[in-house]
Tab-separated table of C-alpha atoms and ligand atoms in Angstrom:
chain	number	residue	atom	x	y	z
A	16	MET	CA	-10.085	-7.564	8.182
A	17	GLY	CA	-6.391	-7.475	8.931
A	18	PRO	CA	-3.582	-5.586	7.211
A	19	GLY	CA	-4.028	-7.644	3.992
A	20	PRO	CA	-4.740	-9.792	2.161
A	21	SER	CA	-8.261	-8.394	1.912
A	22	ASP	CA	-11.335	-10.289	0.737
A	23	VAL	CA	-10.935	-11.353	-2.895
A	24	PRO	CA	-14.166	-11.105	-4.946
A	25	SER	CA	-15.238	-14.297	-6.703
A	26	ARG	CA	-14.951	-12.546	-10.075
A	27	VAL	CA	-11.225	-12.223	-9.420
A	28	LEU	CA	-10.843	-15.850	-8.342
A	29	GLN	CA	-12.781	-17.003	-11.402
A	30	ALA	CA	-10.556	-14.924	-13.678
A	31	MET	CA	-7.592	-16.826	-12.253
A	32	ALA	CA	-9.149	-20.124	-13.308
A	33	ARG	CA	-9.174	-19.170	-17.011
A	34	PRO	CA	-6.969	-21.227	-19.350
A	35	THR	CA	-3.298	-20.421	-19.084
A	36	LEU	CA	-2.026	-18.726	-22.246
A	37	GLY	CA	1.617	-18.477	-23.222
A	38	HIS	CA	3.296	-15.365	-21.885
A	39	LEU	CA	4.095	-14.316	-25.494
A	40	ASP	CA	0.636	-15.176	-26.873
A	41	PRO	CA	-0.817	-12.223	-28.844
A	42	GLN	CA	-4.081	-12.380	-26.884
A	43	PHE	CA	-2.172	-12.286	-23.641
A	44	ALA	CA	-0.131	-9.344	-24.941
A	45	GLY	CA	-3.396	-7.492	-25.546
A	46	MET	CA	-4.389	-8.082	-21.940
A	47	MET	CA	-0.997	-6.804	-20.752
A	48	ASP	CA	-1.559	-3.501	-22.582
A	49	ASP	CA	-5.007	-3.234	-21.067
A	50	LEU	CA	-3.589	-3.998	-17.635
A	51	LYS	CA	-0.986	-1.243	-17.944
A	52	GLY	CA	-3.725	1.247	-18.856
A	53	LEU	CA	-5.798	0.189	-15.844
A	54	LEU	CA	-2.765	0.545	-13.575
A	55	ARG	CA	-2.140	4.058	-14.891
A	56	TYR	CA	-5.713	4.836	-13.855
A	57	ALA	CA	-5.222	3.377	-10.370
A	58	PHE	CA	-2.022	5.426	-9.917
A	59	MET	CA	-3.460	8.541	-11.642
A	60	THR	CA	-0.451	8.756	-13.932
A	61	ALA	CA	0.390	8.931	-17.616
A	62	ASN	CA	3.790	7.244	-17.044
A	63	PRO	CA	4.341	4.751	-19.888
A	64	MET	CA	6.585	2.781	-17.511
A	65	THR	CA	3.760	1.413	-15.348
A	66	PHE	CA	3.503	-2.362	-14.972
A	67	PRO	CA	3.208	-5.121	-12.355
A	68	VAL	CA	6.418	-6.640	-10.983
A	69	SER	CA	6.145	-10.437	-10.710
A	70	GLY	CA	6.429	-10.647	-6.951
A	71	PRO	CA	4.826	-9.289	-3.767
A	72	GLY	CA	4.957	-5.671	-2.577
A	73	SER	CA	8.430	-6.289	-1.172
A	74	ALA	CA	9.652	-7.110	-4.704
A	75	GLY	CA	8.204	-3.814	-5.943
A	76	MET	CA	10.030	-2.047	-3.115
A	77	GLU	CA	13.273	-3.745	-4.046
A	78	SER	CA	12.713	-3.014	-7.726
A	79	CYS	CA	12.460	0.733	-7.027
A	80	PHE	CA	15.568	0.794	-4.826
A	81	VAL	CA	17.916	-1.368	-6.892
A	82	ASN	CA	17.196	0.623	-10.039
A	83	LEU	CA	17.446	4.104	-8.526
A	84	VAL	CA	20.230	3.652	-5.968
A	85	GLU	CA	23.908	3.039	-6.657
A	86	PRO	CA	26.851	2.330	-4.364
A	87	GLY	CA	28.026	5.535	-2.686
A	88	ASP	CA	24.671	7.347	-3.033
A	89	THR	CA	22.975	9.093	-0.120
A	90	VAL	CA	19.254	8.483	0.366
A	91	VAL	CA	16.941	10.204	2.845
A	92	VAL	CA	14.658	7.526	4.315
A	93	CYS	CA	11.600	8.514	6.354
A	94	ARG	CA	10.664	6.028	9.060
A	95	ASN	CA	7.473	6.168	11.153
A	96	GLY	CA	6.805	2.434	11.446
A	97	VAL	CA	7.937	-0.996	10.258
A	98	PHE	CA	8.130	-0.398	6.532
A	99	GLY	CA	10.477	2.607	6.664
A	100	GLY	CA	12.927	0.276	8.421
A	101	ARG	CA	12.784	-2.059	5.432
A	102	MET	CA	13.585	0.855	3.129
A	103	LYS	CA	16.738	1.475	5.151
A	104	GLU	CA	17.735	-2.185	4.662
A	105	ASN	CA	17.219	-1.858	0.920
A	106	VAL	CA	19.312	1.314	0.672
A	107	GLU	CA	22.187	-0.217	2.631
A	108	ARG	CA	22.149	-3.429	0.601
A	109	CYS	CA	22.523	-1.245	-2.503
A	110	GLY	CA	25.800	0.034	-1.003
A	111	ALA	CA	24.362	3.470	-0.286
A	112	THR	CA	24.031	5.523	2.906
A	113	ALA	CA	20.596	5.962	4.464
A	114	VAL	CA	20.014	9.239	6.282
A	115	MET	CA	17.112	8.467	8.594
A	116	VAL	CA	14.284	10.897	9.341
A	117	ASP	CA	12.478	9.259	12.254
A	118	SER	CA	9.008	10.143	13.504
A	119	PRO	CA	7.281	8.535	16.485
A	120	TRP	CA	5.034	5.517	15.935
A	121	GLY	CA	1.486	6.636	15.251
A	122	GLU	CA	2.560	9.949	13.722
A	123	PRO	CA	3.116	10.992	10.100
A	124	VAL	CA	6.486	11.849	8.574
A	125	ASP	CA	7.448	15.417	9.556
A	126	PRO	CA	8.068	17.393	6.325
A	127	ALA	CA	10.167	19.977	8.187
A	128	ALA	CA	12.492	17.193	9.348
A	129	VAL	CA	12.810	15.988	5.732
A	130	ALA	CA	13.755	19.524	4.650
A	131	SER	CA	16.376	19.844	7.359
A	132	ALA	CA	17.875	16.410	6.513
A	133	LEU	CA	18.187	17.544	2.896
A	134	GLU	CA	19.857	20.781	3.972
A	135	GLN	CA	22.364	18.834	6.057
A	136	HIS	CA	22.981	16.265	3.282
A	137	PRO	CA	22.973	18.209	0.013
A	138	GLN	CA	24.518	15.208	-1.767
A	139	ALA	CA	21.310	13.173	-1.263
A	140	SER	CA	19.814	11.970	-4.543
A	141	LEU	CA	16.565	10.371	-3.385
A	142	VAL	CA	13.878	10.735	-0.701
A	143	ALA	CA	11.985	7.548	0.189
A	144	PHE	CA	8.855	7.348	2.330
A	145	ILE	CA	5.756	5.295	3.082
A	146	HIS	CA	2.522	6.979	2.053
A	147	ALA	CA	0.266	4.732	4.159
A	148	GLU	CA	2.138	3.107	7.085
A	149	THR	CA	0.285	-0.166	7.599
A	150	SER	CA	1.986	-0.903	10.911
A	151	THR	CA	0.377	2.143	12.560
A	152	GLY	CA	-2.497	3.236	10.292
A	153	VAL	CA	-0.986	6.640	9.476
A	154	GLU	CA	-1.046	8.685	6.268
A	155	SER	CA	1.866	11.002	5.499
A	156	ASP	CA	1.626	14.117	3.317
A	157	ALA	CA	2.986	12.775	0.028
A	158	ALA	CA	2.486	15.975	-1.979
A	159	GLU	CA	4.453	18.025	0.551
A	160	ILE	CA	7.306	15.524	0.913
A	161	ALA	CA	7.639	15.288	-2.887
A	162	ARG	CA	7.657	19.089	-3.184
A	163	ILE	CA	10.475	19.395	-0.632
A	164	ALA	CA	12.467	16.670	-2.404
A	165	ARG	CA	12.091	18.493	-5.740
A	166	ASP	CA	13.260	21.761	-4.156
A	167	HIS	CA	16.477	19.910	-3.286
A	168	ASP	CA	16.834	18.257	-6.686
A	169	CYS	CA	16.025	14.809	-5.331
A	170	LEU	CA	13.871	12.091	-6.818
A	171	THR	CA	11.055	10.682	-4.658
A	172	LEU	CA	10.323	7.028	-4.050
A	173	MET	CA	6.948	6.270	-2.468
A	174	ASP	CA	5.457	3.106	-0.972
A	175	ALA	CA	1.775	3.024	-1.932
A	176	VAL	CA	1.130	-0.627	-1.064
A	177	THR	CA	-1.734	0.117	1.309
A	178	SER	CA	-2.804	3.479	-0.127
A	179	VAL	CA	-3.698	2.701	-3.761
A	180	ALA	CA	-7.496	2.507	-4.221
A	181	GLY	CA	-8.126	3.251	-0.521
A	182	ILE	CA	-7.165	6.962	-0.431
A	183	PRO	CA	-6.124	9.370	-3.212
A	184	VAL	CA	-2.776	8.474	-4.811
A	185	LEU	CA	-2.021	11.132	-7.434
A	186	ILE	CA	1.347	10.203	-8.900
A	187	ASP	CA	1.425	12.875	-11.619
A	188	ASP	CA	-0.113	15.708	-9.555
A	189	TRP	CA	2.355	15.062	-6.765
A	190	GLN	CA	5.236	14.351	-9.192
A	191	ILE	CA	6.337	11.142	-7.501
A	192	ASP	CA	9.225	9.550	-9.441
A	193	ALA	CA	8.953	5.917	-8.384
A	194	VAL	CA	6.060	4.161	-6.706
A	195	TYR	CA	5.213	0.563	-5.868
A	196	SER	CA	2.034	-1.014	-4.587
A	197	GLY	CA	0.663	-4.477	-3.808
A	198	SER	CA	-2.151	-6.546	-5.247
A	199	GLN	CA	-3.613	-7.806	-1.962
A	200	LYS	CA	-4.559	-4.672	-0.065
A	201	CYS	CA	-7.114	-2.131	-1.357
A	202	LEU	CA	-7.000	-3.663	-4.854
A	203	SER	CA	-8.524	-6.847	-3.382
A	204	CYS	CA	-6.583	-9.200	-5.610
A	205	THR	CA	-4.659	-12.299	-4.569
A	206	PRO	CA	-1.184	-11.629	-3.100
A	207	GLY	CA	1.958	-11.830	-5.181
A	208	LEU	CA	2.023	-8.916	-7.645
A	209	SER	CA	3.435	-5.422	-7.213
A	210	PRO	CA	2.309	-2.659	-9.575
A	211	VAL	CA	5.056	-0.062	-10.073
A	212	SER	CA	5.359	3.204	-11.978
A	213	PHE	CA	8.411	5.287	-12.906
A	214	SER	CA	8.543	8.901	-14.115
A	215	GLU	CA	10.694	10.068	-17.010
A	216	ARG	CA	13.161	11.565	-14.526
A	217	ALA	CA	13.465	8.166	-12.853
A	218	ILE	CA	14.040	6.405	-16.188
A	219	GLU	CA	16.685	8.982	-17.029
A	220	ARG	CA	18.419	8.158	-13.728
A	221	VAL	CA	18.327	4.423	-14.480
A	222	LYS	CA	19.709	4.930	-17.989
A	223	ASN	CA	22.587	7.073	-16.710
A	224	ARG	CA	23.754	4.718	-13.982
A	225	ARG	CA	27.516	4.396	-13.449
A	226	THR	CA	27.102	0.734	-12.476
A	227	PRO	CA	24.781	-2.042	-13.692
A	228	VAL	CA	21.672	-2.742	-11.589
A	229	GLN	CA	22.824	-5.372	-9.087
A	230	SER	CA	19.682	-7.476	-9.562
A	231	TRP	CA	19.336	-9.169	-12.918
A	232	PHE	CA	15.680	-10.077	-12.335
A	233	LEU	CA	14.595	-6.576	-11.311
A	234	ASP	CA	16.733	-4.587	-13.776
A	235	LEU	CA	14.211	-2.267	-15.457
A	236	ASN	CA	16.208	-2.156	-18.687
A	237	LEU	CA	15.705	-5.910	-19.086
A	238	VAL	CA	12.176	-6.261	-17.659
A	239	LEU	CA	10.920	-3.659	-20.101
A	240	GLY	CA	11.949	-5.765	-23.054
A	241	TYR	CA	8.960	-7.832	-22.014
A	242	TRP	CA	6.495	-5.281	-20.619
A	243	SER	CA	7.022	-2.563	-23.227
A	244	SER	CA	5.250	-3.222	-26.528
A	245	GLU	CA	7.869	-1.265	-28.481
A	246	GLY	CA	10.147	-3.360	-30.658
A	247	GLY	CA	8.243	-6.587	-29.981
A	248	ARG	CA	8.123	-8.414	-26.678
A	249	SER	CA	11.015	-10.616	-25.766
A	250	TYR	CA	11.286	-13.324	-23.166
A	251	HIS	CA	12.598	-12.148	-19.807
A	252	HIS	CA	10.884	-14.443	-17.321
A	253	THR	CA	7.681	-16.459	-17.560
A	254	ALA	CA	5.004	-14.053	-16.396
A	255	PRO	CA	2.593	-15.322	-13.704
A	256	VAL	CA	-0.149	-15.450	-16.339
A	257	ASN	CA	-3.118	-16.475	-14.171
A	258	ALA	CA	-2.183	-14.080	-11.377
A	259	LEU	CA	-2.168	-11.310	-13.988
A	260	TYR	CA	-5.688	-12.306	-15.112
A	261	ALA	CA	-6.705	-11.797	-11.487
A	262	LEU	CA	-5.075	-8.380	-11.230
A	263	HIS	CA	-6.679	-7.349	-14.499
A	264	GLU	CA	-10.119	-8.328	-13.203
A	265	ALA	CA	-9.549	-6.562	-9.873
A	266	LEU	CA	-8.640	-3.388	-11.769
A	267	VAL	CA	-11.686	-3.705	-14.033
A	268	ILE	CA	-13.824	-3.889	-10.872
A	269	LEU	CA	-12.090	-0.767	-9.518
A	270	HIS	CA	-12.624	1.036	-12.820
A	271	GLU	CA	-16.316	0.085	-12.826
A	272	GLU	CA	-16.783	1.503	-9.352
A	273	GLY	CA	-14.567	4.531	-10.035
A	274	LEU	CA	-11.595	5.615	-7.952
A	275	GLU	CA	-13.402	8.520	-6.276
A	276	ALA	CA	-16.279	6.236	-5.288
A	277	ALA	CA	-13.816	3.679	-3.895
A	278	TRP	CA	-12.067	6.357	-1.808
A	279	ARG	CA	-15.447	7.540	-0.538
A	280	ARG	CA	-16.518	3.997	0.333
A	281	HIS	CA	-13.361	3.412	2.380
A	282	ARG	CA	-13.958	6.717	4.194
A	283	THR	CA	-17.612	5.884	4.935
A	284	MET	CA	-16.803	2.402	6.284
A	285	HIS	CA	-14.031	3.855	8.418
A	286	GLU	CA	-16.382	6.463	9.898
A	287	ALA	CA	-18.906	3.742	10.733
A	288	LEU	CA	-16.285	1.538	12.357
A	289	ARG	CA	-14.895	4.497	14.292
A	290	ALA	CA	-18.369	5.495	15.514
A	291	GLY	CA	-18.966	1.946	16.769
A	292	LEU	CA	-15.582	1.609	18.459
A	293	GLU	CA	-15.868	4.991	20.163
A	294	ALA	CA	-19.427	4.254	21.313
A	295	MET	CA	-17.984	1.156	22.976
A	296	GLY	CA	-15.423	3.378	24.690
A	297	LEU	CA	-12.424	2.182	22.664
A	298	GLU	CA	-9.751	4.633	21.527
A	299	LEU	CA	-8.011	5.156	18.186
A	300	PRO	CA	-4.436	6.274	18.966
A	301	VAL	CA	-3.809	8.046	15.626
A	302	ALA	CA	-4.907	11.714	15.370
A	303	PRO	CA	-8.026	12.052	13.147
A	304	ALA	CA	-6.252	14.116	10.466
A	305	HIS	CA	-3.703	11.359	9.790
A	306	ARG	CA	-5.859	8.224	10.127
A	307	LEU	CA	-5.989	5.788	7.263
A	308	PRO	CA	-9.582	4.696	6.613
A	309	GLN	CA	-8.342	1.328	5.369
A	310	LEU	CA	-6.216	0.469	8.430
A	311	ASN	CA	-7.556	1.295	11.869
A	312	ALA	CA	-5.282	1.093	14.886
A	313	VAL	CA	-7.376	0.523	18.032
A	314	ARG	CA	-5.961	0.733	21.553
A	315	VAL	CA	-6.390	-2.500	23.532
A	316	PRO	CA	-8.329	-1.708	26.740
A	317	ASP	CA	-6.443	-2.168	30.020
A	318	GLY	CA	-6.423	-5.686	31.406
A	319	VAL	CA	-7.549	-7.322	28.138
A	320	ASN	CA	-5.493	-10.116	26.602
A	321	GLU	CA	-5.319	-8.864	23.027
A	322	ALA	CA	-4.312	-12.227	21.534
A	323	GLU	CA	-7.284	-13.932	23.191
A	324	VAL	CA	-9.645	-11.420	21.560
A	325	ARG	CA	-8.139	-12.071	18.132
A	326	ARG	CA	-8.302	-15.835	18.680
A	327	ARG	CA	-12.006	-15.681	19.564
A	328	LEU	CA	-12.759	-13.380	16.635
A	329	LEU	CA	-11.169	-15.879	14.295
A	330	GLU	CA	-12.461	-19.107	15.824
A	331	ASP	CA	-15.981	-18.029	16.747
A	332	TYR	CA	-16.710	-15.480	14.002
A	333	SER	CA	-14.226	-16.219	11.168
A	334	ILE	CA	-12.986	-12.640	11.405
A	335	GLU	CA	-9.269	-11.997	11.208
A	336	ILE	CA	-7.846	-8.724	12.521
A	337	GLY	CA	-4.191	-7.783	12.867
A	338	ALA	CA	-1.991	-7.558	15.943
A	339	GLY	CA	0.215	-4.562	16.709
A	340	LEU	CA	3.775	-4.580	15.400
A	341	GLY	CA	6.993	-3.132	16.853
A	342	GLU	CA	6.239	-0.429	19.424
A	343	PHE	CA	2.528	-1.122	19.006
A	344	ALA	CA	2.857	-4.861	19.752
A	345	GLY	CA	0.425	-5.943	22.488
A	346	ARG	CA	-1.000	-2.396	22.679
A	347	VAL	CA	-3.152	-2.082	19.558
A	348	TRP	CA	-5.221	-4.126	17.181
A	349	ARG	CA	-5.165	-3.292	13.495
A	350	ILE	CA	-8.553	-3.538	11.813
A	351	GLY	CA	-8.351	-3.461	8.027
A	352	LEU	CA	-11.104	-2.124	5.786
A	353	MET	CA	-9.327	-2.726	2.508
A	354	GLY	CA	-10.910	-3.067	-0.912
A	355	ALA	CA	-13.837	-5.495	-0.927
A	356	SER	CA	-13.511	-5.815	2.849
A	357	ALA	CA	-14.645	-2.186	3.192
A	358	ARG	CA	-18.377	-2.886	3.275
A	359	PRO	CA	-21.180	-2.510	5.839
A	360	ARG	CA	-21.477	-6.235	6.548
A	361	ASN	CA	-17.844	-6.451	7.670
A	362	VAL	CA	-18.048	-3.334	9.827
A	363	LEU	CA	-21.247	-4.414	11.589
A	364	GLN	CA	-20.195	-8.043	12.087
A	365	CYS	CA	-16.798	-7.052	13.434
A	366	LEU	CA	-18.316	-4.558	15.895
A	367	GLY	CA	-20.976	-7.045	17.017
A	368	ALA	CA	-18.383	-9.749	17.575
A	369	LEU	CA	-16.000	-7.411	19.426
A	370	ASP	CA	-18.870	-6.232	21.618
A	371	THR	CA	-19.718	-9.814	22.609
A	372	ILE	CA	-16.127	-10.930	23.145
A	373	LEU	CA	-15.064	-7.888	25.179
A	374	SER	CA	-18.159	-8.135	27.384
A	375	ASP	CA	-17.535	-11.855	27.911
A	376	LEU	CA	-13.972	-11.085	28.959
A	377	GLY	CA	-15.244	-8.507	31.463
A	378	ALA	CA	-13.593	-5.552	29.745
A	379	ALA	CA	-14.756	-2.084	30.805
A	380	VAL	CA	-16.644	-1.243	27.596
A	381	ASN	CA	-20.134	0.076	26.892
A	382	THR	CA	-21.912	-2.976	25.643
A	383	GLY	CA	-24.819	-3.169	23.194
A	384	VAL	CA	-24.304	0.257	21.567
A	385	ALA	CA	-21.562	-0.186	18.947
A	386	VAL	CA	-23.646	-1.628	16.117
A	387	ALA	CA	-26.348	1.027	16.451
A	388	ALA	CA	-23.745	3.797	16.377
A	389	ALA	CA	-22.188	2.322	13.226
A	390	ARG	CA	-25.590	1.969	11.555
A	391	GLU	CA	-26.326	5.597	12.268
A	392	ALA	CA	-22.975	6.620	10.729
A	393	LEU	CA	-23.715	4.460	7.668
A	394	ALA	CA	-26.979	6.331	7.189
A	395	THR	CA	-24.974	9.557	6.722
A	396	PRO	CA	-22.146	8.662	4.304
A	397	ALA	CA	-18.896	10.588	4.279
A	398	ALA	CA	-18.559	13.489	1.843
A	399	ALA	CA	-16.066	13.228	-1.015
B	426	PLP	C1	2.092	-5.084	2.946
B	426	PLP	C2	3.069	-3.976	2.785
B	426	PLP	C3	4.306	-4.160	2.134
B	426	PLP	C4	4.811	-5.498	1.686
B	426	PLP	O1	4.003	-6.145	0.784
B	426	PLP	P1	4.175	-7.729	0.587
B	426	PLP	O2	3.202	-8.025	-0.514
B	426	PLP	O3	3.806	-8.343	1.888
B	426	PLP	O4	5.575	-7.985	0.214
B	426	PLP	C5	5.117	-3.061	1.961
B	426	PLP	N1	4.754	-1.845	2.404
B	426	PLP	C6	3.594	-1.631	3.044
B	426	PLP	C7	3.250	-0.258	3.526
B	426	PLP	C8	2.723	-2.684	3.256
B	426	PLP	O5	1.567	-2.484	3.893
């Protein structure tokens, strides 16, 4: 119940144990096509260029930047937590200039600040932002940021590592040009794969580059020789075959449940957790309108050693939650309700354990009421 990896269903682990096929085997190629279709569903896009990068979310991030950014470019980077800082690093390593739009920790990206950065830097060619900031548990308004970028003739690059399958991610409706996600968060797969999707405008940009993509491994023009079924597949790198079986199975599970139902489930579990935490007297620092259901920042009560609480949760109850990062270090816990981890058992066990531990440590909390409050919230599920 931390910021990922989430619980991996046994169906996914069993899929991984299937016999390893060759990465050019016709049966495996059939699964790759299926997998791309399932990813288009998860991203709500018709983009043909939708496939998993062989590497963790950070490789998907890098893949988007190295293909879309060239030396001398100007990129507007929105930063409201840890991951926006990594985007800046990527832009600068591509030889481009990052114009930073900073928002305080715990708050969403300010669309008006994005608009004014674009007015001051009309040469900007790309706007990059994090949809679901895992370091703070905040959702930013992706549709609005993408609309502003389009008004200024910029492409948009969105991090959807924590958002996909947890909250709506509507790539085509919002007209996002490049997006990357991760296998181990709300998709509940093992870590190590990064689904990505590129719009036609993005592909056009890649094809018209003045300079070659500086990464051979992540160069879309080359990777697609393998992932695109047109013209026969050619060897690029040996695909992580068994990891891809796992991702395929995780996406089949998501498809069986349905995206809308998965979003609703995350919302319902979040409301139950919130009800329990608030009954205990704990505070959630993020404003309700911007809270991510799948990543809950919780303020550490005064006088409580936050690391001791996490240690006891892990050792006595086998529950892992996350620590605060950056400005939130030592001040918040991060409780994940991602994918298969977003279920009543996890919410109730976590609240029960926290109740016991905080009372034992003499924290000023209302004891014995959290689980009942969560059960009551579970009896009245969130609306769509
Ligand atoms: C986890 C995460 C990443 C990085 O993913 P890795 O698989 O750890 O490389 C990037 N962005 C966000 C928002 C994340 O939560």
